[in-house]
Amino acid sequence: TAAAGERAAILAGLLTMSTAALLAARAPAVALLVAAQGMQGVGLGLVQLARQSFLASAVPNEHRGKATSLIGAMVSLAATVGPAVGGVVDECLTTPWVFRSQALLFGATAIIVWAK
């Protein structure tokens, strides 16, 4: 079904992002760190595309505008607050720990998506 394909794409994206975060945490050189972050971008692309497809199939037409607006508001909030929070976290932790925490978050999210 379409939902199974969307779920598989979200899982693939989350696992890609988690793996890339672990690679970034262990990157011995800047070039490898940049490559790992590029890999995270590929994983995020999978998640975003699947999210849009899931939204189109799961939300009725009459509520799709509201759902899309809510997602847009959350993305805007994350883009606004994220850099400040990230800066504080980076000051409190070393950069490898920031990537390790990302891997944990993405991995935990993948487990939740897989379990549903």
mmCIF file of N, CA and C in Angstrom:
data_model
loop_
_atom_site.group_PDB
_atom_site.id
_atom_site.type_symbol
_atom_site.label_atom_id
_atom_site.label_comp_id
_atom_site.label_asym_id
_atom_site.label_seq_id
_atom_site.Cartn_x
_atom_site.Cartn_y
_atom_site.Cartn_z
ATOM 1 N N THR A 1 0.834 -1.191 0.000
ATOM 2 C CA THR A 1 0.000 0.000 0.000
ATOM 3 C C THR A 1 0.877 1.252 0.000
ATOM 4 N N ALA A 2 0.232 2.361 -0.274
ATOM 5 C CA ALA A 2 0.982 3.619 -0.296
ATOM 6 C C ALA A 2 1.533 3.952 1.086
ATOM 7 N N ALA A 3 0.729 3.686 2.126
ATOM 8 C CA ALA A 3 1.183 3.988 3.490
ATOM 9 C C ALA A 3 2.417 3.183 3.855
ATOM 10 N N ALA A 4 2.472 1.930 3.412
ATOM 11 C CA ALA A 4 3.651 1.105 3.700
ATOM 12 C C ALA A 4 4.883 1.665 3.004
ATOM 13 N N GLY A 5 4.711 2.150 1.781
ATOM 14 C CA GLY A 5 5.830 2.760 1.061
ATOM 15 C C GLY A 5 6.302 4.048 1.711
ATOM 16 N N GLU A 6 5.359 4.846 2.169
ATOM 17 C CA GLU A 6 5.706 6.093 2.856
ATOM 18 C C GLU A 6 6.439 5.789 4.158
ATOM 19 N N ARG A 7 5.938 4.805 4.880
ATOM 20 C CA ARG A 7 6.574 4.417 6.145
ATOM 21 C C ARG A 7 7.993 3.906 5.899
ATOM 22 N N ALA A 8 8.160 3.102 4.847
ATOM 23 C CA ALA A 8 9.493 2.582 4.513
ATOM 24 C C ALA A 8 10.436 3.724 4.145
ATOM 25 N N ALA A 9 9.941 4.711 3.414
ATOM 26 C CA ALA A 9 10.783 5.857 3.041
ATOM 27 C C ALA A 9 11.164 6.677 4.265
ATOM 28 N N ILE A 10 10.213 6.867 5.176
ATOM 29 C CA ILE A 10 10.516 7.604 6.413
ATOM 30 C C ILE A 10 11.555 6.841 7.230
ATOM 31 N N LEU A 11 11.379 5.530 7.360
ATOM 32 C CA LEU A 11 12.356 4.724 8.106
ATOM 33 C C LEU A 11 13.729 4.789 7.452
ATOM 34 N N ALA A 12 13.776 4.669 6.131
ATOM 35 C CA ALA A 12 15.063 4.746 5.422
ATOM 36 C C ALA A 12 15.720 6.099 5.645
ATOM 37 N N GLY A 13 14.921 7.155 5.599
ATOM 38 C CA GLY A 13 15.461 8.492 5.836
ATOM 39 C C GLY A 13 15.985 8.660 7.248
ATOM 40 N N LEU A 14 15.229 8.190 8.231
ATOM 41 C CA LEU A 14 15.663 8.306 9.629
ATOM 42 C C LEU A 14 16.924 7.490 9.896
ATOM 43 N N LEU A 15 16.980 6.294 9.338
ATOM 44 C CA LEU A 15 18.174 5.471 9.536
ATOM 45 C C LEU A 15 19.385 6.068 8.824
ATOM 46 N N THR A 16 19.164 6.670 7.656
ATOM 47 C CA THR A 16 20.248 7.355 6.954
ATOM 48 C C THR A 16 20.753 8.526 7.785
ATOM 49 N N MET A 17 19.817 9.307 8.331
ATOM 50 C CA MET A 17 20.206 10.459 9.145
ATOM 51 C C MET A 17 20.936 10.018 10.410
ATOM 52 N N SER A 18 20.472 8.943 11.036
ATOM 53 C CA SER A 18 21.113 8.445 12.254
ATOM 54 C C SER A 18 22.524 7.936 11.964
ATOM 55 N N THR A 19 22.668 7.155 10.902
ATOM 56 C CA THR A 19 23.987 6.643 10.508
ATOM 57 C C THR A 19 24.938 7.787 10.184
ATOM 58 N N ALA A 20 24.434 8.770 9.447
ATOM 59 C CA ALA A 20 25.268 9.913 9.083
ATOM 60 C C ALA A 20 25.691 10.710 10.315
ATOM 61 N N ALA A 21 24.809 10.831 11.296
ATOM 62 C CA ALA A 21 25.160 11.544 12.522
ATOM 63 C C ALA A 21 26.274 10.813 13.272
ATOM 64 N N LEU A 22 26.198 9.482 13.313
ATOM 65 C CA LEU A 22 27.272 8.714 13.953
ATOM 66 C C LEU A 22 28.588 8.864 13.192
ATOM 67 N N LEU A 23 28.518 8.871 11.860
ATOM 68 C CA LEU A 23 29.733 9.083 11.061
ATOM 69 C C LEU A 23 30.308 10.479 11.313
ATOM 70 N N ALA A 24 29.428 11.474 11.413
ATOM 71 C CA ALA A 24 29.886 12.840 11.679
ATOM 72 C C ALA A 24 30.539 12.937 13.056
ATOM 73 N N ALA A 25 29.995 12.228 14.032
ATOM 74 C CA ALA A 25 30.555 12.257 15.385
ATOM 75 C C ALA A 25 31.971 11.688 15.415
ATOM 76 N N ARG A 26 32.268 10.769 14.506
ATOM 77 C CA ARG A 26 33.580 10.122 14.493
ATOM 78 C C ARG A 26 34.486 10.639 13.376
ATOM 79 N N ALA A 27 34.042 11.652 12.653
ATOM 80 C CA ALA A 27 34.802 12.149 11.506
ATOM 81 C C ALA A 27 36.158 12.700 11.950
ATOM 82 N N PRO A 28 37.258 12.153 11.406
ATOM 83 C CA PRO A 28 38.581 12.620 11.793
ATOM 84 C C PRO A 28 39.021 13.872 11.017
ATOM 85 N N ALA A 29 38.277 14.219 9.976
ATOM 86 C CA ALA A 29 38.648 15.377 9.162
ATOM 87 C C ALA A 29 37.392 16.136 8.741
ATOM 88 N N VAL A 30 37.559 17.411 8.431
ATOM 89 C CA VAL A 30 36.430 18.256 8.059
ATOM 90 C C VAL A 30 35.738 17.729 6.803
ATOM 91 N N ALA A 31 36.490 17.219 5.851
ATOM 92 C CA ALA A 31 35.889 16.714 4.611
ATOM 93 C C ALA A 31 34.912 15.569 4.906
ATOM 94 N N LEU A 32 35.267 14.696 5.829
ATOM 95 C CA LEU A 32 34.366 13.600 6.183
ATOM 96 C C LEU A 32 33.157 14.103 6.965
ATOM 97 N N LEU A 33 33.353 15.124 7.776
ATOM 98 C CA LEU A 33 32.242 15.730 8.500
ATOM 99 C C LEU A 33 31.243 16.332 7.506
ATOM 100 N N VAL A 34 31.747 17.039 6.516
ATOM 101 C CA VAL A 34 30.883 17.645 5.500
ATOM 102 C C VAL A 34 30.155 16.557 4.704
ATOM 103 N N ALA A 35 30.854 15.483 4.353
ATOM 104 C CA ALA A 35 30.219 14.383 3.622
ATOM 105 C C ALA A 35 29.111 13.740 4.462
ATOM 106 N N ALA A 36 29.355 13.568 5.743
ATOM 107 C CA ALA A 36 28.336 12.978 6.625
ATOM 108 C C ALA A 36 27.121 13.897 6.733
ATOM 109 N N GLN A 37 27.351 15.194 6.789
ATOM 110 C CA GLN A 37 26.222 16.111 6.857
ATOM 111 C C GLN A 37 25.455 16.126 5.540
ATOM 112 N N GLY A 38 26.152 15.939 4.434
ATOM 113 C CA GLY A 38 25.468 15.793 3.153
ATOM 114 C C GLY A 38 24.584 14.556 3.141
ATOM 115 N N MET A 39 25.093 13.486 3.736
ATOM 116 C CA MET A 39 24.318 12.246 3.851
ATOM 117 C C MET A 39 23.077 12.478 4.723
ATOM 118 N N GLN A 40 23.211 13.285 5.759
ATOM 119 C CA GLN A 40 22.048 13.626 6.581
ATOM 120 C C GLN A 40 21.006 14.362 5.742
ATOM 121 N N GLY A 41 21.461 15.217 4.855
ATOM 122 C CA GLY A 41 20.545 15.940 3.978
ATOM 123 C C GLY A 41 19.764 15.019 3.064
ATOM 124 N N VAL A 42 20.418 13.972 2.562
ATOM 125 C CA VAL A 42 19.732 12.980 1.730
ATOM 126 C C VAL A 42 18.645 12.280 2.554
ATOM 127 N N GLY A 43 18.978 11.889 3.769
ATOM 128 C CA GLY A 43 17.992 11.244 4.640
ATOM 129 C C GLY A 43 16.819 12.160 4.946
ATOM 130 N N LEU A 44 17.107 13.435 5.212
ATOM 131 C CA LEU A 44 16.045 14.393 5.483
ATOM 132 C C LEU A 44 15.154 14.568 4.261
ATOM 133 N N GLY A 45 15.744 14.554 3.078
ATOM 134 C CA GLY A 45 14.952 14.654 1.857
ATOM 135 C C GLY A 45 13.959 13.510 1.744
ATOM 136 N N LEU A 46 14.395 12.302 2.075
ATOM 137 C CA LEU A 46 13.488 11.151 2.056
ATOM 138 C C LEU A 46 12.329 11.346 3.030
ATOM 139 N N VAL A 47 12.650 11.803 4.220
ATOM 140 C CA VAL A 47 11.613 12.004 5.238
ATOM 141 C C VAL A 47 10.618 13.072 4.782
ATOM 142 N N GLN A 48 11.115 14.175 4.238
ATOM 143 C CA GLN A 48 10.224 15.258 3.833
ATOM 144 C C GLN A 48 9.316 14.848 2.676
ATOM 145 N N LEU A 49 9.850 14.146 1.697
ATOM 146 C CA LEU A 49 9.019 13.701 0.580
ATOM 147 C C LEU A 49 7.950 12.719 1.047
ATOM 148 N N ALA A 50 8.333 11.787 1.881
ATOM 149 C CA ALA A 50 7.371 10.814 2.397
ATOM 150 C C ALA A 50 6.322 11.499 3.265
ATOM 151 N N ARG A 51 6.729 12.493 4.007
ATOM 152 C CA ARG A 51 5.783 13.232 4.853
ATOM 153 C C ARG A 51 4.715 13.895 3.997
ATOM 154 N N GLN A 52 5.118 14.507 2.894
ATOM 155 C CA GLN A 52 4.159 15.166 2.006
ATOM 156 C C GLN A 52 3.201 14.149 1.391
ATOM 157 N N SER A 53 3.743 13.019 0.983
ATOM 158 C CA SER A 53 2.905 11.966 0.410
ATOM 159 C C SER A 53 1.928 11.417 1.442
ATOM 160 N N PHE A 54 2.426 11.193 2.650
ATOM 161 C CA PHE A 54 1.572 10.694 3.730
ATOM 162 C C PHE A 54 0.470 11.695 4.041
ATOM 163 N N LEU A 55 0.812 12.963 4.088
ATOM 164 C CA LEU A 55 -0.174 14.005 4.364
ATOM 165 C C LEU A 55 -1.268 13.987 3.307
ATOM 166 N N ALA A 56 -0.886 13.846 2.053
ATOM 167 C CA ALA A 56 -1.862 13.843 0.967
ATOM 168 C C ALA A 56 -2.799 12.640 1.058
ATOM 169 N N SER A 57 -2.298 11.502 1.517
ATOM 170 C CA SER A 57 -3.138 10.311 1.572
ATOM 171 C C SER A 57 -3.903 10.165 2.890
ATOM 172 N N ALA A 58 -3.402 10.728 3.965
ATOM 173 C CA ALA A 58 -4.006 10.504 5.277
ATOM 174 C C ALA A 58 -4.976 11.598 5.719
ATOM 175 N N VAL A 59 -4.833 12.784 5.144
ATOM 176 C CA VAL A 59 -5.661 13.907 5.594
ATOM 177 C C VAL A 59 -6.698 14.221 4.504
ATOM 178 N N PRO A 60 -7.968 14.297 4.877
ATOM 179 C CA PRO A 60 -9.002 14.625 3.887
ATOM 180 C C PRO A 60 -8.752 15.995 3.256
ATOM 181 N N ASN A 61 -9.212 16.149 2.028
ATOM 182 C CA ASN A 61 -8.989 17.397 1.280
ATOM 183 C C ASN A 61 -9.397 18.639 2.068
ATOM 184 N N GLU A 62 -10.523 18.566 2.756
ATOM 185 C CA GLU A 62 -11.022 19.760 3.450
ATOM 186 C C GLU A 62 -10.156 20.157 4.652
ATOM 187 N N HIS A 63 -9.297 19.266 5.136
ATOM 188 C CA HIS A 63 -8.422 19.575 6.275
ATOM 189 C C HIS A 63 -6.951 19.681 5.874
ATOM 190 N N ARG A 64 -6.654 19.429 4.619
ATOM 191 C CA ARG A 64 -5.260 19.393 4.180
ATOM 192 C C ARG A 64 -4.581 20.758 4.312
ATOM 193 N N GLY A 65 -5.293 21.828 4.045
ATOM 194 C CA GLY A 65 -4.717 23.172 4.183
ATOM 195 C C GLY A 65 -4.303 23.463 5.616
ATOM 196 N N LYS A 66 -5.154 23.100 6.556
ATOM 197 C CA LYS A 66 -4.833 23.303 7.975
ATOM 198 C C LYS A 66 -3.631 22.459 8.383
ATOM 199 N N ALA A 67 -3.616 21.210 7.928
ATOM 200 C CA ALA A 67 -2.505 20.320 8.286
ATOM 201 C C ALA A 67 -1.188 20.832 7.702
ATOM 202 N N THR A 68 -1.235 21.270 6.455
ATOM 203 C CA THR A 68 -0.030 21.800 5.818
ATOM 204 C C THR A 68 0.437 23.071 6.528
ATOM 205 N N SER A 69 -0.506 23.920 6.926
ATOM 206 C CA SER A 69 -0.154 25.142 7.653
ATOM 207 C C SER A 69 0.488 24.826 8.997
ATOM 208 N N LEU A 70 -0.048 23.829 9.689
ATOM 209 C CA LEU A 70 0.517 23.443 10.983
ATOM 210 C C LEU A 70 1.943 22.935 10.818
ATOM 211 N N ILE A 71 2.172 22.102 9.813
ATOM 212 C CA ILE A 71 3.529 21.612 9.559
ATOM 213 C C ILE A 71 4.450 22.774 9.205
ATOM 214 N N GLY A 72 3.973 23.687 8.375
ATOM 215 C CA GLY A 72 4.772 24.867 8.018
ATOM 216 C C GLY A 72 5.121 25.707 9.234
ATOM 217 N N ALA A 73 4.177 25.857 10.151
ATOM 218 C CA ALA A 73 4.433 26.624 11.373
ATOM 219 C C ALA A 73 5.492 25.932 12.230
ATOM 220 N N MET A 74 5.424 24.613 12.325
ATOM 221 C CA MET A 74 6.417 23.872 13.115
ATOM 222 C C MET A 74 7.807 23.970 12.476
ATOM 223 N N VAL A 75 7.865 23.901 11.163
ATOM 224 C CA VAL A 75 9.152 24.031 10.470
ATOM 225 C C VAL A 75 9.714 25.441 10.690
ATOM 226 N N SER A 76 8.854 26.451 10.618
ATOM 227 C CA SER A 76 9.300 27.828 10.851
ATOM 228 C C SER A 76 9.788 28.019 12.281
ATOM 229 N N LEU A 77 9.079 27.445 13.227
ATOM 230 C CA LEU A 77 9.492 27.522 14.630
ATOM 231 C C LEU A 77 10.846 26.850 14.820
ATOM 232 N N ALA A 78 11.019 25.673 14.224
ATOM 233 C CA ALA A 78 12.292 24.965 14.343
ATOM 234 C C ALA A 78 13.424 25.769 13.710
ATOM 235 N N ALA A 79 13.154 26.394 12.570
ATOM 236 C CA ALA A 79 14.184 27.189 11.901
ATOM 237 C C ALA A 79 14.532 28.441 12.706
ATOM 238 N N THR A 80 13.586 28.950 13.461
ATOM 239 C CA THR A 80 13.820 30.142 14.266
ATOM 240 C C THR A 80 14.536 29.815 15.574
ATOM 241 N N VAL A 81 14.078 28.800 16.264
ATOM 242 C CA VAL A 81 14.595 28.461 17.586
ATOM 243 C C VAL A 81 15.807 27.528 17.500
ATOM 244 N N GLY A 82 15.836 26.678 16.473
ATOM 245 C CA GLY A 82 16.869 25.664 16.346
ATOM 246 C C GLY A 82 18.302 26.164 16.432
ATOM 247 N N PRO A 83 18.669 27.205 15.681
ATOM 248 C CA PRO A 83 20.065 27.664 15.762
ATOM 249 C C PRO A 83 20.476 28.145 17.148
ATOM 250 N N ALA A 84 19.584 28.831 17.849
ATOM 251 C CA ALA A 84 19.914 29.295 19.200
ATOM 252 C C ALA A 84 20.067 28.111 20.156
ATOM 253 N N VAL A 85 19.133 27.180 20.090
ATOM 254 C CA VAL A 85 19.220 25.999 20.947
ATOM 255 C C VAL A 85 20.458 25.189 20.586
ATOM 256 N N GLY A 86 20.707 25.038 19.294
ATOM 257 C CA GLY A 86 21.889 24.314 18.846
ATOM 258 C C GLY A 86 23.178 24.962 19.322
ATOM 259 N N GLY A 87 23.224 26.286 19.321
ATOM 260 C CA GLY A 87 24.404 26.994 19.814
ATOM 261 C C GLY A 87 24.642 26.754 21.289
ATOM 262 N N VAL A 88 23.574 26.782 22.072
ATOM 263 C CA VAL A 88 23.692 26.521 23.510
ATOM 264 C C VAL A 88 24.153 25.078 23.747
ATOM 265 N N VAL A 89 23.551 24.149 23.021
ATOM 266 C CA VAL A 89 23.930 22.736 23.177
ATOM 267 C C VAL A 89 25.384 22.537 22.785
ATOM 268 N N ASP A 90 25.802 23.168 21.696
ATOM 269 C CA ASP A 90 27.184 23.020 21.228
ATOM 270 C C ASP A 90 28.176 23.632 22.219
ATOM 271 N N GLU A 91 27.767 24.685 22.921
ATOM 272 C CA GLU A 91 28.634 25.279 23.937
ATOM 273 C C GLU A 91 28.746 24.379 25.162
ATOM 274 N N CYS A 92 27.660 23.653 25.463
ATOM 275 C CA CYS A 92 27.651 22.792 26.648
ATOM 276 C C CYS A 92 28.257 21.418 26.379
ATOM 277 N N LEU A 93 28.172 20.952 25.157
ATOM 278 C CA LEU A 93 28.684 19.636 24.784
ATOM 279 C C LEU A 93 29.730 19.802 23.690
ATOM 280 N N THR A 94 30.526 18.803 23.485
ATOM 281 C CA THR A 94 31.444 18.835 22.356
ATOM 282 C C THR A 94 30.671 18.486 21.093
ATOM 283 N N THR A 95 31.205 18.877 19.955
ATOM 284 C CA THR A 95 30.524 18.632 18.682
ATOM 285 C C THR A 95 30.215 17.157 18.458
ATOM 286 N N PRO A 96 31.123 16.222 18.761
ATOM 287 C CA PRO A 96 30.746 14.815 18.583
ATOM 288 C C PRO A 96 29.519 14.412 19.394
ATOM 289 N N TRP A 97 29.370 14.979 20.596
ATOM 290 C CA TRP A 97 28.203 14.637 21.397
ATOM 291 C C TRP A 97 26.928 15.198 20.801
ATOM 292 N N VAL A 98 27.018 16.322 20.115
ATOM 293 C CA VAL A 98 25.846 16.869 19.433
ATOM 294 C C VAL A 98 25.378 15.879 18.367
ATOM 295 N N PHE A 99 26.316 15.342 17.591
ATOM 296 C CA PHE A 99 25.952 14.373 16.561
ATOM 297 C C PHE A 99 25.468 13.064 17.170
ATOM 298 N N ARG A 100 26.049 12.652 18.279
ATOM 299 C CA ARG A 100 25.578 11.431 18.947
ATOM 300 C C ARG A 100 24.140 11.608 19.434
ATOM 301 N N SER A 101 23.830 12.785 19.959
ATOM 302 C CA SER A 101 22.452 13.024 20.423
ATOM 303 C C SER A 101 21.485 13.025 19.244
ATOM 304 N N GLN A 102 21.930 13.546 18.087
ATOM 305 C CA GLN A 102 21.088 13.480 16.888
ATOM 306 C C GLN A 102 20.830 12.027 16.499
ATOM 307 N N ALA A 103 21.872 11.213 16.520
ATOM 308 C CA ALA A 103 21.725 9.803 16.162
ATOM 309 C C ALA A 103 20.731 9.123 17.094
ATOM 310 N N LEU A 104 20.800 9.431 18.371
ATOM 311 C CA LEU A 104 19.870 8.857 19.340
ATOM 312 C C LEU A 104 18.438 9.296 19.046
ATOM 313 N N LEU A 105 18.247 10.569 18.771
ATOM 314 C CA LEU A 105 16.915 11.095 18.483
ATOM 315 C C LEU A 105 16.346 10.477 17.203
ATOM 316 N N PHE A 106 17.156 10.431 16.138
ATOM 317 C CA PHE A 106 16.683 9.851 14.875
ATOM 318 C C PHE A 106 16.405 8.359 15.037
ATOM 319 N N GLY A 107 17.267 7.662 15.772
ATOM 320 C CA GLY A 107 17.067 6.240 16.002
ATOM 321 C C GLY A 107 15.806 5.967 16.811
ATOM 322 N N ALA A 108 15.578 6.748 17.842
ATOM 323 C CA ALA A 108 14.374 6.580 18.665
ATOM 324 C C ALA A 108 13.115 6.858 17.835
ATOM 325 N N THR A 109 13.180 7.865 16.988
ATOM 326 C CA THR A 109 12.040 8.175 16.122
ATOM 327 C C THR A 109 11.782 7.035 15.145
ATOM 328 N N ALA A 110 12.853 6.445 14.608
ATOM 329 C CA ALA A 110 12.705 5.302 13.693
ATOM 330 C C ALA A 110 12.029 4.133 14.405
ATOM 331 N N ILE A 111 12.395 3.890 15.653
ATOM 332 C CA ILE A 111 11.780 2.796 16.409
ATOM 333 C C ILE A 111 10.289 3.052 16.594
ATOM 334 N N ILE A 112 9.926 4.294 16.889
ATOM 335 C CA ILE A 112 8.504 4.646 17.059
ATOM 336 C C ILE A 112 7.759 4.456 15.749
ATOM 337 N N VAL A 113 8.323 4.924 14.637
ATOM 338 C CA VAL A 113 7.667 4.777 13.333
ATOM 339 C C VAL A 113 7.534 3.287 12.981
ATOM 340 N N TRP A 114 8.558 2.510 13.245
ATOM 341 C CA TRP A 114 8.538 1.084 12.916
ATOM 342 C C TRP A 114 7.502 0.345 13.755
ATOM 343 N N ALA A 115 7.349 0.749 15.027
ATOM 344 C CA ALA A 115 6.440 0.055 15.936
ATOM 345 C C ALA A 115 4.971 0.335 15.627
ATOM 346 N N LYS A 116 4.672 1.408 14.968
ATOM 347 C CA LYS A 116 3.266 1.774 14.695
ATOM 348 C C LYS A 116 2.695 1.009 13.541
#
